[in-house]
């Protein structure tokens, strides 16, 4: 644990000076400087106040203030979930259509928070954020479906406002690079409803092979179309 590094990282993310943070905590700027250089450490009684100041949990504060998983493209950032994302994700679900997180039937932000906690524990589903604004716009993941270690299902969920060919293509390309490059996966497959024409077009454009229709495979008894890509396909691109 390097709490000094966390304080500095989170302070800079929030755009605060050492003096501004010191004023929030009723300490001196020299105290903040000593924390950030690990010369001393914050008193344990200050941790809740620090966490509130940065709008993070104490666990996030003690994890160096950095996400273990963070990948970027031109317009998008994919990162770990934070508990404060629950309200934003709940709003996205309320304002998006039937295909956005269709399996998540939580009708409250508390229910969405419980889902986020599950995602955080499995480290398979991540937040999708606009790089320029920091706005949460969706969810993406590579989910272990229990076949073998290097075999994952791609899940892509962008809210209606940003559900467009260009961003979906950028997101799929980014997560494929992560899956095949960083995780060394052998197979990534994706399922979509027959009516999800934009997603089908994007999957084919980034190199997925259409395998066929799984009849009555959806949780609602509807058909699903299956696409897949193997490591050799990715390497040949």
mmCIF file of C-alpha atoms in Angstrom, residues 191-194 210-226:
data_model
loop_
_atom_site.group_PDB
_atom_site.id
_atom_site.type_symbol
_atom_site.label_atom_id
_atom_site.label_comp_id
_atom_site.label_asym_id
_atom_site.label_seq_id
_atom_site.Cartn_x
_atom_site.Cartn_y
_atom_site.Cartn_z
ATOM 1 C CA UNK A 191 -24.037 -13.147 -29.300
ATOM 2 C CA UNK A 192 -26.586 -10.639 -30.533
ATOM 3 C CA UNK A 193 -30.283 -10.520 -31.328
ATOM 4 C CA UNK A 194 -31.241 -10.716 -35.031
ATOM 5 C CA UNK A 210 -20.684 -15.275 -38.408
ATOM 6 C CA UNK A 211 -21.293 -18.867 -37.288
ATOM 7 C CA UNK A 212 -25.070 -19.097 -37.411
ATOM 8 C CA UNK A 213 -28.271 -18.674 -35.421
ATOM 9 C CA UNK A 214 -28.838 -20.235 -32.007
ATOM 10 C CA UNK A 215 -32.547 -20.850 -31.969
ATOM 11 C CA UNK A 216 -34.466 -19.763 -28.850
ATOM 12 C CA UNK A 217 -31.150 -19.235 -27.042
ATOM 13 C CA UNK A 218 -31.968 -15.894 -25.412
ATOM 14 C CA UNK A 219 -33.200 -15.654 -21.845
ATOM 15 C CA UNK A 220 -36.523 -14.507 -23.280
ATOM 16 C CA UNK A 221 -36.691 -17.479 -25.646
ATOM 17 C CA UNK A 222 -35.673 -15.476 -28.717
ATOM 18 C CA UNK A 223 -32.977 -16.378 -31.254
ATOM 19 C CA UNK A 224 -29.361 -15.234 -30.995
ATOM 20 C CA UNK A 225 -26.763 -14.882 -33.723
ATOM 21 C CA UNK A 226 -23.296 -16.095 -32.871
#
